[in-house]
Amino acid sequence: MTFSFFDLIWVFFIFSSLQPLWQRRQTETRRYNTLKTIERKRNSRVILLVHRQESISLLGIPLSRYITIEDSEQILRAIRLTPPDVPIDLILHTPGGLVLATEQIARALIRHPAKVTVYVPHYAMSGGTMLALAADEIVMDANAVLGPVDPQLGNFPAASVLKVVEDKPIGDIDDQTLIMADLSRKAIAQVQRFVRTLLKDAVPQPKIDPDKIENVIDALTTGKVTHDYPITVEEASELGLPITVGLDREIYDLMELYPQPQGGRPSVQYIPLPYERRPTLPEPKGRPLPEGARARMD
């Protein structure tokens, strides 16, 4: 049997089309197995909420992801499928998202009778922090961050809109800005009331010292810092949040199965192996090595 040039082209085309599907299937299987490993180890329900910048197929257009109503529907279903006595472990990697979707998930988490733990391997900003506040324990990587939950109206922080109204005479402010200021007051009040609910409505006792709750609300909701301000492990602990530092290896392994799609030349490269400290190589006899040329691996 002989193959023509066009037959080879068709074989190549079919192989090229099937290879991504096979790789995706392999990745899905590895994700499922890793999730099962974590669940068996902790005897819990593991829910993963990961938002990265994704690419639309073929066109390669970057598409930012965030917490949506579809996310809340899926997570609420997962919570409903979890028996009341089974703990929930929520792994978060998200810049935030819709307030409605975030509040639905957070309310479902605080209503779950068993322990709820949130894991933050890298960052959980805005709505992600709101979900973390609903947990009984927040487990973070030492370099991971949370963020403020102050409301945003369009492209503007609600607190900044109010600052304009406070600083300018009422006669110099247009009607649209006054309307925005009214909405800003309502939005801030709503967020503060909800954060207070998350921190106080815990069983059998509040997640943090009741005397620190108002300080947490003031720090996170009033716009004293920018909305993308990184709240470190140290700062979150000082606020009184239930922070634990240190993640299991399996969680890092799971995150590696959700890589950022590459649109071209990678911006970060390294040898993906753990390094151990190696002894400094001795200088050869004779001519010394130039300054800074000692071979060392830290």
Coordinates of C-alpha atoms in Angstrom, one line a residue:
M1 CA 0.0 0.0 0.0
T2 CA 1.4 3.4 -1.0
F3 CA 0.4 6.8 0.3
S4 CA 0.3 9.9 -1.8
F5 CA 1.6 13.3 -0.6
F6 CA -2.0 14.4 0.0
D7 CA -2.7 11.2 2.0
L8 CA 0.2 12.2 4.3
I9 CA -1.1 15.7 4.6
W10 CA -4.5 14.3 5.7
V11 CA -2.9 12.0 8.2
F12 CA -0.9 14.9 9.6
F13 CA -4.0 17.1 9.8
I14 CA -6.0 14.4 11.6
F15 CA -3.1 13.7 14.1
S16 CA -2.7 17.5 14.7
S17 CA -6.4 17.8 15.4
L18 CA -6.6 14.8 17.8
Q19 CA -3.5 15.5 19.8
P20 CA -4.9 18.5 21.7
L21 CA -8.0 16.5 22.6
W22 CA -5.8 13.6 23.8
Q23 CA -3.6 16.0 25.9
R24 CA -6.7 17.7 27.3
R25 CA -8.1 14.3 28.3
Q26 CA -4.9 13.4 30.0
T27 CA -4.8 16.7 31.9
E28 CA -8.4 16.2 33.0
T29 CA -7.6 12.7 34.3
R30 CA -4.6 14.1 36.3
R31 CA -6.7 16.8 37.8
Y32 CA -9.4 14.3 38.8
N33 CA -6.8 12.0 40.4
T34 CA -5.1 14.8 42.3
L35 CA -8.5 16.0 43.6
K36 CA -9.3 12.5 44.8
T37 CA -5.9 12.3 46.5
I38 CA -6.5 15.4 48.5
E39 CA -10.0 14.4 49.4
R40 CA -8.9 11.0 50.6
K41 CA -6.1 12.6 52.6
R42 CA -8.3 15.1 54.3
N43 CA -11.6 13.2 54.2
S44 CA -13.3 16.2 52.7
R45 CA -15.0 17.6 49.6
V46 CA -12.5 19.6 47.6
I47 CA -13.8 22.4 45.4
L48 CA -11.5 24.3 43.1
L49 CA -12.1 27.8 41.9
V50 CA -9.3 29.0 39.5
H51 CA -9.5 32.0 37.3
R52 CA -6.6 32.6 34.8
Q53 CA -6.5 34.6 31.6
E54 CA -7.6 32.2 29.0
S55 CA -7.4 32.3 25.2
I56 CA -10.3 31.9 22.8
S57 CA -9.6 28.9 20.5
L58 CA -8.0 29.7 17.2
L59 CA -8.1 33.5 17.6
G60 CA -5.9 33.6 20.6
I61 CA -7.6 36.6 22.1
P62 CA -6.9 36.9 25.8
L63 CA -10.0 36.6 27.9
S64 CA -10.0 37.6 31.6
R65 CA -11.9 35.3 34.0
Y66 CA -13.7 36.2 37.2
I67 CA -16.3 34.8 39.6
T68 CA -19.6 34.5 37.6
I69 CA -23.1 33.3 38.2
E70 CA -22.1 30.1 36.4
D71 CA -19.4 29.6 39.1
S72 CA -21.9 30.2 41.9
E73 CA -24.3 27.7 40.4
Q74 CA -21.6 25.0 40.2
I75 CA -20.2 25.6 43.7
L76 CA -23.7 25.7 45.3
R77 CA -24.4 22.4 43.6
A78 CA -21.2 20.9 45.0
I79 CA -22.1 22.1 48.4
R80 CA -25.6 20.6 48.2
L81 CA -24.0 17.3 47.2
T82 CA -21.8 17.4 50.3
P83 CA -23.2 15.7 53.5
P84 CA -23.5 18.0 56.5
D85 CA -20.8 16.2 58.4
V86 CA -18.2 16.3 55.6
P87 CA -15.7 19.2 55.6
I88 CA -15.3 21.5 52.6
D89 CA -11.9 22.5 51.3
L90 CA -12.1 25.4 48.8
I91 CA -9.0 26.1 46.8
L92 CA -9.0 29.7 45.5
H93 CA -7.0 31.5 42.8
T94 CA -9.1 34.4 41.6
P95 CA -9.1 38.2 41.1
G96 CA -12.7 38.5 42.3
G97 CA -15.9 38.9 40.4
L98 CA -19.6 39.6 40.6
V99 CA -20.9 40.6 44.1
L100 CA -24.1 38.6 43.6
A101 CA -22.3 35.4 42.7
T102 CA -19.7 35.9 45.5
E103 CA -22.3 36.5 48.2
Q104 CA -24.3 33.4 47.1
I105 CA -21.2 31.2 47.5
A106 CA -20.2 32.8 50.8
R107 CA -23.6 32.4 52.3
A108 CA -23.7 28.7 51.3
L109 CA -20.3 28.2 52.9
I110 CA -21.2 29.7 56.2
R111 CA -24.4 27.6 56.3
H112 CA -22.5 24.3 55.8
P113 CA -22.4 22.7 59.3
A114 CA -19.0 21.0 59.0
K115 CA -15.6 22.9 58.9
V116 CA -14.9 25.0 55.8
T117 CA -11.3 25.7 54.9
V118 CA -10.1 28.0 52.2
Y119 CA -6.7 27.5 50.6
V120 CA -4.9 30.3 48.9
P121 CA -1.7 29.2 47.0
H122 CA -1.1 32.6 45.2
Y123 CA -3.9 35.2 45.5
A124 CA -7.6 35.6 46.3
M125 CA -8.5 39.2 45.8
S126 CA -11.7 41.2 46.2
G127 CA -14.5 38.6 45.9
G128 CA -12.0 35.9 46.6
T129 CA -11.2 37.5 49.9
M130 CA -14.9 37.6 50.6
L131 CA -15.1 33.8 50.2
A132 CA -12.1 33.4 52.4
L133 CA -13.9 35.4 55.1
A134 CA -16.6 32.8 55.0
A135 CA -14.2 30.0 56.0
D136 CA -13.4 28.7 59.4
E137 CA -9.7 28.6 58.5
I138 CA -7.7 30.3 55.8
V139 CA -4.6 28.4 54.8
M140 CA -2.1 30.4 52.7
D141 CA 1.2 30.1 51.1
A142 CA 3.7 32.3 52.9
N143 CA 3.8 34.6 49.9
A144 CA 0.1 34.5 49.0
V145 CA -2.1 37.6 49.4
L146 CA -5.7 38.6 50.0
G147 CA -7.2 42.0 49.0
P148 CA -9.7 44.6 50.1
V149 CA -13.4 44.1 49.4
D150 CA -14.4 47.7 49.1
P151 CA -17.1 48.1 46.4
Q152 CA -16.3 49.4 42.9
L153 CA -18.8 51.3 40.8
G154 CA -17.8 50.9 37.2
N155 CA -14.1 52.0 37.1
F156 CA -14.2 54.0 40.3
P157 CA -13.9 52.9 43.9
A158 CA -17.1 53.9 45.9
A159 CA -14.9 55.5 48.6
S160 CA -13.3 57.8 46.0
V161 CA -16.6 58.9 44.7
L162 CA -17.7 59.9 48.2
K163 CA -14.4 61.7 48.7
V164 CA -15.2 64.0 45.8
V165 CA -18.5 64.9 47.3
E166 CA -16.9 65.6 50.7
D167 CA -14.2 67.8 49.2
K168 CA -16.2 69.9 46.7
P169 CA -19.1 72.4 47.4
I170 CA -22.4 70.8 46.5
G171 CA -23.0 73.5 43.9
D172 CA -19.9 72.4 42.0
I173 CA -20.9 68.8 41.7
D174 CA -23.0 67.5 38.7
D175 CA -26.1 65.4 39.2
Q176 CA -24.5 62.2 37.9
T177 CA -21.7 62.4 40.5
L178 CA -24.3 63.0 43.2
I179 CA -26.2 59.9 42.1
M180 CA -22.9 57.9 42.1
A181 CA -22.2 59.1 45.6
D182 CA -25.6 57.9 46.8
L183 CA -25.0 54.5 45.2
S184 CA -21.6 54.5 46.8
R185 CA -22.9 55.0 50.3
K186 CA -25.4 52.2 49.8
A187 CA -22.8 49.8 48.3
I188 CA -20.3 50.4 51.2
A189 CA -23.1 49.9 53.8
Q190 CA -24.2 46.6 52.1
V191 CA -20.7 45.2 51.9
Q192 CA -20.0 46.1 55.5
R193 CA -23.2 44.5 56.6
F194 CA -22.4 41.3 54.7
V195 CA -18.8 41.1 56.0
R196 CA -20.1 41.6 59.5
T197 CA -22.5 38.7 58.9
L198 CA -19.6 36.5 57.6
L199 CA -17.5 37.2 60.7
K200 CA -20.2 36.9 63.3
D201 CA -22.5 34.2 62.0
A202 CA -20.1 31.3 62.9
V203 CA -20.9 28.1 64.8
P204 CA -20.2 27.5 67.6
Q205 CA -18.3 30.8 68.0
P206 CA -17.1 33.8 65.8
K207 CA -14.1 33.1 63.6
I208 CA -12.2 35.9 65.1
D209 CA -12.1 37.9 68.3
P210 CA -15.4 39.9 68.4
D211 CA -13.5 43.0 69.5
K212 CA -11.5 42.9 66.2
I213 CA -14.4 42.5 63.8
E214 CA -15.1 46.2 63.3
N215 CA -11.4 46.8 62.7
V216 CA -11.4 44.2 60.0
I217 CA -14.5 45.7 58.4
D218 CA -12.9 49.2 58.5
A219 CA -9.6 47.9 57.0
L220 CA -11.2 45.9 54.2
T221 CA -14.3 47.9 53.1
T222 CA -13.6 51.7 53.4
G223 CA -11.2 52.2 50.6
K224 CA -8.2 53.3 52.7
V225 CA -6.0 51.5 50.2
T226 CA -6.3 50.8 46.5
H227 CA -8.5 47.9 45.5
D228 CA -5.5 45.8 44.3
Y229 CA -3.6 46.4 47.5
P230 CA -2.0 43.0 48.6
I231 CA -2.8 42.0 52.1
T232 CA 0.0 39.7 53.2
V233 CA -0.1 36.8 55.5
E234 CA 1.5 38.9 58.3
E235 CA -1.1 41.8 57.8
A236 CA -4.0 39.4 57.7
S237 CA -2.9 37.7 60.9
E238 CA -2.5 41.1 62.6
L239 CA -6.1 41.9 61.6
G240 CA -7.1 38.8 63.5
L241 CA -8.2 36.6 60.6
P242 CA -7.9 32.8 61.1
I243 CA -4.7 32.4 59.0
T244 CA -2.5 29.3 58.9
V245 CA 0.6 29.3 56.8
G246 CA 1.7 26.2 54.7
L247 CA 0.0 24.2 52.0
D248 CA 0.2 20.5 51.2
R249 CA 2.3 19.6 48.2
E250 CA -0.8 18.2 46.4
I251 CA -2.3 21.6 46.2
Y252 CA 0.7 23.0 44.4
D253 CA 0.6 20.0 42.1
L254 CA -3.0 20.7 41.3
M255 CA -2.4 24.3 40.5
E256 CA 0.3 23.2 38.0
L257 CA -2.4 21.4 36.1
Y258 CA -4.1 24.8 35.5
P259 CA -1.3 26.6 33.7
Q260 CA -1.6 30.1 32.2
P261 CA -2.1 29.6 28.4
Q262 CA 1.0 30.8 26.5
G263 CA 0.4 33.1 23.6
G264 CA 4.0 33.2 22.5
R265 CA 7.5 33.2 24.0
P266 CA 7.2 32.4 27.7
S267 CA 8.0 35.3 30.0
V268 CA 9.3 33.1 32.8
Q269 CA 11.6 30.1 32.4
Y270 CA 13.5 27.9 34.9
I271 CA 14.5 24.3 35.5
P272 CA 11.5 22.7 37.3
L273 CA 13.4 20.8 39.9
P274 CA 14.0 21.4 43.6
Y275 CA 17.6 22.4 44.3
E276 CA 19.7 21.6 47.3
R277 CA 22.6 23.7 48.4
R278 CA 25.8 22.5 46.8
P279 CA 29.3 23.0 48.1
T280 CA 31.3 25.8 46.6
L281 CA 33.7 24.5 44.0
P282 CA 37.4 25.1 44.9
E283 CA 39.3 27.5 42.8
P284 CA 41.8 25.8 40.4
K285 CA 45.4 26.2 41.3
G286 CA 47.2 28.8 39.4
R287 CA 45.2 31.7 38.0
P288 CA 42.3 32.7 40.3
L289 CA 38.8 32.9 39.1
P290 CA 37.5 36.4 38.3
E291 CA 35.3 38.2 40.8
G292 CA 31.8 36.7 41.0
A293 CA 32.8 33.6 39.0
R294 CA 32.6 31.1 41.9
A295 CA 30.3 28.3 40.9
R296 CA 27.5 27.9 43.5
M297 CA 23.9 26.7 43.5
D298 CA 21.7 28.1 46.3

